[in-house]
Amino acid sequence: MPFKFDQQGKSVSDDILQILSSFKNHSELPAALDLLLMHYKKRPDLFEQFYSIYTQQFEVNLNSPHFEYFTQSAVVKNLCEAVNDTPKDSNILILFVRIASHFLMLDVSKAESGRHNTVTFYTMTLLPDQPVLEYRKMLLSQLYQIYQRGDYGEVQDEIERILYKYGMPRYGADTGLDVVRAEIEEVMKFFSLFRPENLFHCLLAAHIKQVAKHIDYCVLDILSPFLNSEKYIIYCNKTTEKP
């Protein structure tokens, strides 16, 4: 399924999606989310519209702390349950992994319409509030379980790409570090599934080492087999050679 992770601006023309997306921060949201996934199973061809609903209507915004991140927590719980109920459904897995990638960002940039045809642009950094840490831990734990099963190589590749971007804020070098500090151990668990003879896994280790350095977290014991692997050493030597 050709797709770019930042491709979330797809307009939503499906009437059912438009109706169900209006339930954010509403007590009936869990039921709406169930209906949303039922509709997705019938219309996986509308993937980009579904992705837009989740990443535009249900992501963190300025009102989320006021509602104690009710919408984001409900969305993550609903998607995790769907993955556990239908672990072999590749459409559900792809939807979950790509939404997880978006929800695991450390900051959010949004444009929201206001009164008198005005538009407000803002960027906000995730705070280490307990509901945020809880739903992010659910996402990382579910990604770990999916990767561990290894049912679909494409899905595993996308999870690796999520980790390769992990901890990289889009705005400012030090944003979201408290969140990273609180969940870094969940990220480190993936290296028990990786192989030092796989070069990309070594590159992931080098990236996470830099992320850990920003929060003064020691990962050398876990990452040393990857950073000292023969393939990685050869790669580093080649990239530093003068032309």
mmCIF file of C-alpha atoms in Angstrom:
data_model
loop_
_atom_site.group_PDB
_atom_site.id
_atom_site.type_symbol
_atom_site.label_atom_id
_atom_site.label_comp_id
_atom_site.label_asym_id
_atom_site.label_seq_id
_atom_site.Cartn_x
_atom_site.Cartn_y
_atom_site.Cartn_z
ATOM 1 C CA MET A 1 0.000 0.000 0.000
ATOM 2 C CA PRO A 2 1.933 3.084 -1.197
ATOM 3 C CA PHE A 3 1.871 5.670 1.540
ATOM 4 C CA LYS A 4 3.930 8.386 3.161
ATOM 5 C CA PHE A 5 3.887 8.709 6.948
ATOM 6 C CA ASP A 6 3.294 12.461 6.753
ATOM 7 C CA GLN A 7 0.466 12.065 4.235
ATOM 8 C CA GLN A 8 -2.369 13.039 6.562
ATOM 9 C CA GLY A 9 -3.966 15.850 4.603
ATOM 10 C CA LYS A 10 -6.320 13.636 2.574
ATOM 11 C CA SER A 11 -9.775 15.213 2.461
ATOM 12 C CA VAL A 12 -12.551 13.129 4.005
ATOM 13 C CA SER A 13 -15.510 12.724 1.671
ATOM 14 C CA ASP A 14 -17.087 9.624 3.196
ATOM 15 C CA ASP A 15 -20.254 10.637 5.094
ATOM 16 C CA ILE A 16 -19.928 7.889 7.721
ATOM 17 C CA LEU A 17 -16.373 8.938 8.537
ATOM 18 C CA GLN A 18 -17.391 12.566 8.888
ATOM 19 C CA ILE A 19 -20.162 11.654 11.332
ATOM 20 C CA LEU A 20 -18.056 9.306 13.460
ATOM 21 C CA SER A 21 -15.167 11.768 13.657
ATOM 22 C CA SER A 22 -17.431 14.298 15.381
ATOM 23 C CA PHE A 23 -17.480 12.216 18.587
ATOM 24 C CA LYS A 24 -14.051 13.256 19.873
ATOM 25 C CA ASN A 25 -14.116 14.128 23.588
ATOM 26 C CA HIS A 26 -17.677 12.745 23.719
ATOM 27 C CA SER A 27 -18.841 10.046 26.133
ATOM 28 C CA GLU A 28 -20.003 7.944 23.165
ATOM 29 C CA LEU A 29 -16.580 8.017 21.519
ATOM 30 C CA PRO A 30 -15.732 4.351 22.354
ATOM 31 C CA ALA A 31 -18.877 3.209 20.528
ATOM 32 C CA ALA A 32 -18.073 5.515 17.603
ATOM 33 C CA LEU A 33 -14.581 4.038 17.394
ATOM 34 C CA ASP A 34 -16.016 0.514 17.235
ATOM 35 C CA LEU A 35 -18.232 1.600 14.344
ATOM 36 C CA LEU A 36 -15.272 3.295 12.701
ATOM 37 C CA LEU A 37 -13.290 0.047 12.620
ATOM 38 C CA MET A 38 -16.316 -1.903 11.437
ATOM 39 C CA HIS A 39 -16.589 0.529 8.544
ATOM 40 C CA TYR A 40 -12.850 0.238 7.865
ATOM 41 C CA LYS A 41 -13.108 -3.543 7.545
ATOM 42 C CA LYS A 42 -15.729 -3.015 4.842
ATOM 43 C CA ARG A 43 -13.897 -0.163 3.119
ATOM 44 C CA PRO A 44 -10.112 -0.625 3.451
ATOM 45 C CA ASP A 45 -9.875 1.145 0.087
ATOM 46 C CA LEU A 46 -10.568 4.380 2.006
ATOM 47 C CA PHE A 47 -7.411 3.914 4.060
ATOM 48 C CA GLU A 48 -6.099 7.448 3.551
ATOM 49 C CA GLN A 49 -9.393 8.965 4.699
ATOM 50 C CA PHE A 50 -9.406 6.788 7.809
ATOM 51 C CA TYR A 51 -5.810 7.793 8.504
ATOM 52 C CA SER A 52 -6.747 11.459 8.157
ATOM 53 C CA ILE A 53 -9.566 11.069 10.681
ATOM 54 C CA TYR A 54 -7.284 9.494 13.264
ATOM 55 C CA THR A 55 -4.362 11.867 12.771
ATOM 56 C CA GLN A 56 -6.288 15.105 12.318
ATOM 57 C CA GLN A 57 -9.445 14.755 14.382
ATOM 58 C CA PHE A 58 -8.232 12.465 17.156
ATOM 59 C CA GLU A 59 -4.651 13.610 17.761
ATOM 60 C CA VAL A 60 -3.533 15.776 20.678
ATOM 61 C CA ASN A 61 -4.629 19.403 20.582
ATOM 62 C CA LEU A 62 -4.824 22.358 22.968
ATOM 63 C CA ASN A 63 -7.982 20.976 24.591
ATOM 64 C CA SER A 64 -6.555 17.512 25.243
ATOM 65 C CA PRO A 65 -5.089 18.277 28.701
ATOM 66 C CA HIS A 66 -8.456 19.732 29.779
ATOM 67 C CA PHE A 67 -10.164 16.445 28.820
ATOM 68 C CA GLU A 68 -7.291 14.432 30.340
ATOM 69 C CA TYR A 69 -6.439 13.063 26.884
ATOM 70 C CA PHE A 70 -9.716 11.147 26.814
ATOM 71 C CA THR A 71 -9.862 10.934 23.018
ATOM 72 C CA GLN A 72 -6.261 9.835 22.507
ATOM 73 C CA SER A 73 -6.495 7.203 25.251
ATOM 74 C CA ALA A 74 -9.771 5.849 23.850
ATOM 75 C CA VAL A 75 -8.361 5.673 20.311
ATOM 76 C CA VAL A 76 -5.233 3.794 21.376
ATOM 77 C CA LYS A 77 -7.166 1.358 23.560
ATOM 78 C CA ASN A 78 -9.629 0.669 20.750
ATOM 79 C CA LEU A 79 -6.909 0.055 18.170
ATOM 80 C CA CYS A 80 -4.891 -2.192 20.498
ATOM 81 C CA GLU A 81 -7.978 -4.282 21.203
ATOM 82 C CA ALA A 82 -8.651 -4.567 17.469
ATOM 83 C CA VAL A 83 -5.093 -5.792 16.854
ATOM 84 C CA ASN A 84 -5.367 -8.352 19.641
ATOM 85 C CA ASP A 85 -8.766 -9.567 18.437
ATOM 86 C CA THR A 86 -7.654 -9.926 14.800
ATOM 87 C CA PRO A 87 -3.849 -10.364 14.900
ATOM 88 C CA LYS A 88 -3.755 -11.779 11.365
ATOM 89 C CA ASP A 89 -5.702 -8.908 9.770
ATOM 90 C CA SER A 90 -3.043 -7.107 7.744
ATOM 91 C CA ASN A 91 -5.327 -4.110 7.099
ATOM 92 C CA ILE A 92 -5.803 -3.533 10.830
ATOM 93 C CA LEU A 93 -2.077 -4.006 11.479
ATOM 94 C CA ILE A 94 -1.082 -1.461 8.843
ATOM 95 C CA LEU A 95 -3.628 1.062 10.129
ATOM 96 C CA PHE A 96 -2.440 0.582 13.709
ATOM 97 C CA VAL A 97 1.263 0.873 12.909
ATOM 98 C CA ARG A 98 0.856 4.033 10.869
ATOM 99 C CA ILE A 99 -1.362 5.714 13.437
ATOM 100 C CA ALA A 100 1.075 4.650 16.172
ATOM 101 C CA SER A 101 3.859 6.354 14.240
ATOM 102 C CA HIS A 102 1.909 9.604 14.306
ATOM 103 C CA PHE A 103 0.795 9.340 17.943
ATOM 104 C CA LEU A 104 4.379 8.655 19.061
ATOM 105 C CA MET A 105 5.616 12.017 17.798
ATOM 106 C CA LEU A 106 6.861 14.332 20.517
ATOM 107 C CA ASP A 107 5.148 17.442 19.213
ATOM 108 C CA VAL A 108 2.103 18.378 17.199
ATOM 109 C CA SER A 109 1.609 21.155 14.668
ATOM 110 C CA LYS A 110 -2.005 22.052 13.929
ATOM 111 C CA ALA A 111 -4.196 24.563 12.163
ATOM 112 C CA GLU A 112 -7.666 25.033 13.674
ATOM 113 C CA SER A 113 -10.525 27.183 12.445
ATOM 114 C CA GLY A 114 -12.011 29.754 14.773
ATOM 115 C CA ARG A 115 -14.649 32.453 14.804
ATOM 116 C CA HIS A 116 -15.101 34.904 11.947
ATOM 117 C CA ASN A 117 -13.315 32.654 9.461
ATOM 118 C CA THR A 118 -10.027 32.825 11.364
ATOM 119 C CA VAL A 119 -7.407 30.081 11.465
ATOM 120 C CA THR A 120 -5.053 29.492 14.379
ATOM 121 C CA PHE A 121 -1.699 27.803 13.793
ATOM 122 C CA TYR A 122 0.155 26.386 16.757
ATOM 123 C CA THR A 123 2.738 23.841 17.819
ATOM 124 C CA MET A 124 2.608 22.036 21.141
ATOM 125 C CA THR A 125 5.006 19.618 22.777
ATOM 126 C CA LEU A 126 3.679 16.559 24.562
ATOM 127 C CA LEU A 127 3.942 16.778 28.331
ATOM 128 C CA PRO A 128 4.730 13.742 30.505
ATOM 129 C CA ASP A 129 1.206 13.708 31.929
ATOM 130 C CA GLN A 130 0.139 10.294 33.197
ATOM 131 C CA PRO A 131 -2.540 9.653 30.515
ATOM 132 C CA VAL A 132 0.000 10.509 27.797
ATOM 133 C CA LEU A 133 2.605 8.135 29.201
ATOM 134 C CA GLU A 134 -0.005 5.401 29.579
ATOM 135 C CA TYR A 135 -1.291 5.487 26.006
ATOM 136 C CA ARG A 136 2.221 5.809 24.585
ATOM 137 C CA LYS A 137 3.310 2.781 26.617
ATOM 138 C CA MET A 138 0.344 0.867 25.189
ATOM 139 C CA LEU A 139 1.453 1.802 21.673
ATOM 140 C CA LEU A 140 5.066 0.753 22.217
ATOM 141 C CA SER A 141 4.046 -2.479 23.918
ATOM 142 C CA GLN A 142 1.672 -3.361 21.082
ATOM 143 C CA LEU A 143 4.318 -2.575 18.466
ATOM 144 C CA TYR A 144 6.731 -4.851 20.327
ATOM 145 C CA GLN A 145 4.215 -7.711 20.319
ATOM 146 C CA ILE A 146 3.489 -7.251 16.606
ATOM 147 C CA TYR A 147 7.193 -7.212 15.778
ATOM 148 C CA GLN A 148 7.824 -10.252 17.958
ATOM 149 C CA ARG A 149 5.171 -12.275 16.095
ATOM 150 C CA GLY A 150 6.834 -11.457 12.790
ATOM 151 C CA ASP A 151 3.754 -12.278 10.734
ATOM 152 C CA TYR A 152 4.314 -9.594 8.107
ATOM 153 C CA GLY A 153 7.752 -8.414 7.019
ATOM 154 C CA GLU A 154 6.297 -5.158 5.686
ATOM 155 C CA VAL A 155 4.854 -4.353 9.108
ATOM 156 C CA GLN A 156 8.157 -5.154 10.814
ATOM 157 C CA ASP A 157 9.942 -2.812 8.398
ATOM 158 C CA GLU A 158 7.554 -0.001 9.274
ATOM 159 C CA ILE A 159 8.043 -0.566 13.002
ATOM 160 C CA GLU A 160 11.799 -0.301 12.456
ATOM 161 C CA ARG A 161 11.248 3.015 10.643
ATOM 162 C CA ILE A 162 9.227 4.276 13.610
ATOM 163 C CA LEU A 163 12.139 3.490 15.920
ATOM 164 C CA TYR A 164 14.565 5.139 13.507
ATOM 165 C CA LYS A 165 12.570 8.370 13.913
ATOM 166 C CA TYR A 166 11.926 7.906 17.623
ATOM 167 C CA GLY A 167 12.868 10.791 19.890
ATOM 168 C CA MET A 168 13.426 13.206 17.002
ATOM 169 C CA PRO A 169 11.364 16.345 17.672
ATOM 170 C CA ARG A 170 10.362 18.383 14.679
ATOM 171 C CA TYR A 171 10.704 21.651 16.556
ATOM 172 C CA GLY A 172 13.594 22.300 18.921
ATOM 173 C CA ALA A 173 16.343 19.940 20.008
ATOM 174 C CA ASP A 174 15.151 19.511 23.588
ATOM 175 C CA THR A 175 11.381 19.149 23.236
ATOM 176 C CA GLY A 176 9.679 16.092 24.665
ATOM 177 C CA LEU A 177 12.719 14.825 26.549
ATOM 178 C CA ASP A 178 10.709 14.202 29.714
ATOM 179 C CA VAL A 179 8.418 11.893 27.750
ATOM 180 C CA VAL A 180 11.403 10.069 26.253
ATOM 181 C CA ARG A 181 12.972 9.764 29.679
ATOM 182 C CA ALA A 182 9.812 8.120 31.015
ATOM 183 C CA GLU A 183 9.502 5.511 28.243
ATOM 184 C CA ILE A 184 13.032 4.792 27.011
ATOM 185 C CA GLU A 185 13.032 1.337 28.627
ATOM 186 C CA GLU A 186 10.042 0.356 26.476
ATOM 187 C CA VAL A 187 12.084 1.278 23.402
ATOM 188 C CA MET A 188 15.127 -0.649 24.564
ATOM 189 C CA LYS A 189 13.116 -3.887 24.707
ATOM 190 C CA PHE A 190 13.091 -4.037 20.907
ATOM 191 C CA PHE A 191 16.819 -4.737 20.826
ATOM 192 C CA SER A 192 16.177 -8.158 22.326
ATOM 193 C CA LEU A 193 14.476 -8.924 18.996
ATOM 194 C CA PHE A 194 17.135 -7.352 16.769
ATOM 195 C CA ARG A 195 20.305 -8.948 15.360
ATOM 196 C CA PRO A 196 23.777 -7.388 15.406
ATOM 197 C CA GLU A 197 24.492 -8.897 11.981
ATOM 198 C CA ASN A 198 21.670 -6.792 10.508
ATOM 199 C CA LEU A 199 23.170 -3.439 9.491
ATOM 200 C CA PHE A 200 19.921 -1.498 9.804
ATOM 201 C CA HIS A 201 19.485 -2.803 13.342
ATOM 202 C CA CYS A 202 22.961 -1.447 14.054
ATOM 203 C CA LEU A 203 21.952 1.927 12.630
ATOM 204 C CA LEU A 204 18.909 1.863 14.889
ATOM 205 C CA ALA A 205 21.227 1.239 17.833
ATOM 206 C CA ALA A 206 23.383 4.213 16.864
ATOM 207 C CA HIS A 207 20.288 6.422 16.652
ATOM 208 C CA ILE A 208 18.883 5.307 20.010
ATOM 209 C CA LYS A 209 22.300 5.827 21.559
ATOM 210 C CA GLN A 210 22.095 9.496 20.555
ATOM 211 C CA VAL A 211 18.559 9.780 21.904
ATOM 212 C CA ALA A 212 19.643 8.213 25.205
ATOM 213 C CA LYS A 213 22.581 10.616 25.394
ATOM 214 C CA HIS A 214 20.165 13.564 25.419
ATOM 215 C CA ILE A 215 18.467 12.216 28.541
ATOM 216 C CA ASP A 216 21.641 10.931 30.252
ATOM 217 C CA TYR A 217 20.494 7.320 30.034
ATOM 218 C CA CYS A 218 23.156 4.630 29.743
ATOM 219 C CA VAL A 219 22.468 2.051 27.036
ATOM 220 C CA LEU A 220 25.975 0.864 26.242
ATOM 221 C CA ASP A 221 25.551 -2.648 27.668
ATOM 222 C CA ILE A 222 22.456 -3.299 25.553
ATOM 223 C CA LEU A 223 23.673 -1.624 22.374
ATOM 224 C CA SER A 224 27.343 -2.613 22.382
ATOM 225 C CA PRO A 225 26.822 -5.857 20.362
ATOM 226 C CA PHE A 226 25.290 -3.727 17.591
ATOM 227 C CA LEU A 227 27.762 -0.842 17.754
ATOM 228 C CA ASN A 228 30.702 -3.260 17.758
ATOM 229 C CA SER A 229 29.433 -5.579 15.061
ATOM 230 C CA GLU A 230 31.689 -6.212 12.074
ATOM 231 C CA LYS A 231 29.142 -4.921 9.570
ATOM 232 C CA TYR A 232 28.618 -1.680 11.470
ATOM 233 C CA ILE A 233 32.350 -1.061 11.869
ATOM 234 C CA ILE A 234 32.880 -1.596 8.124
ATOM 235 C CA TYR A 235 29.963 0.743 7.396
ATOM 236 C CA CYS A 236 31.385 3.455 9.657
ATOM 237 C CA ASN A 237 34.831 3.138 8.107
ATOM 238 C CA LYS A 238 33.394 3.472 4.606
ATOM 239 C CA THR A 239 31.311 6.520 5.464
ATOM 240 C CA THR A 240 34.293 8.287 6.978
ATOM 241 C CA GLU A 241 36.662 7.558 4.105
ATOM 242 C CA LYS A 242 37.781 10.594 2.167
ATOM 243 C CA PRO A 243 36.785 10.637 -1.505
#
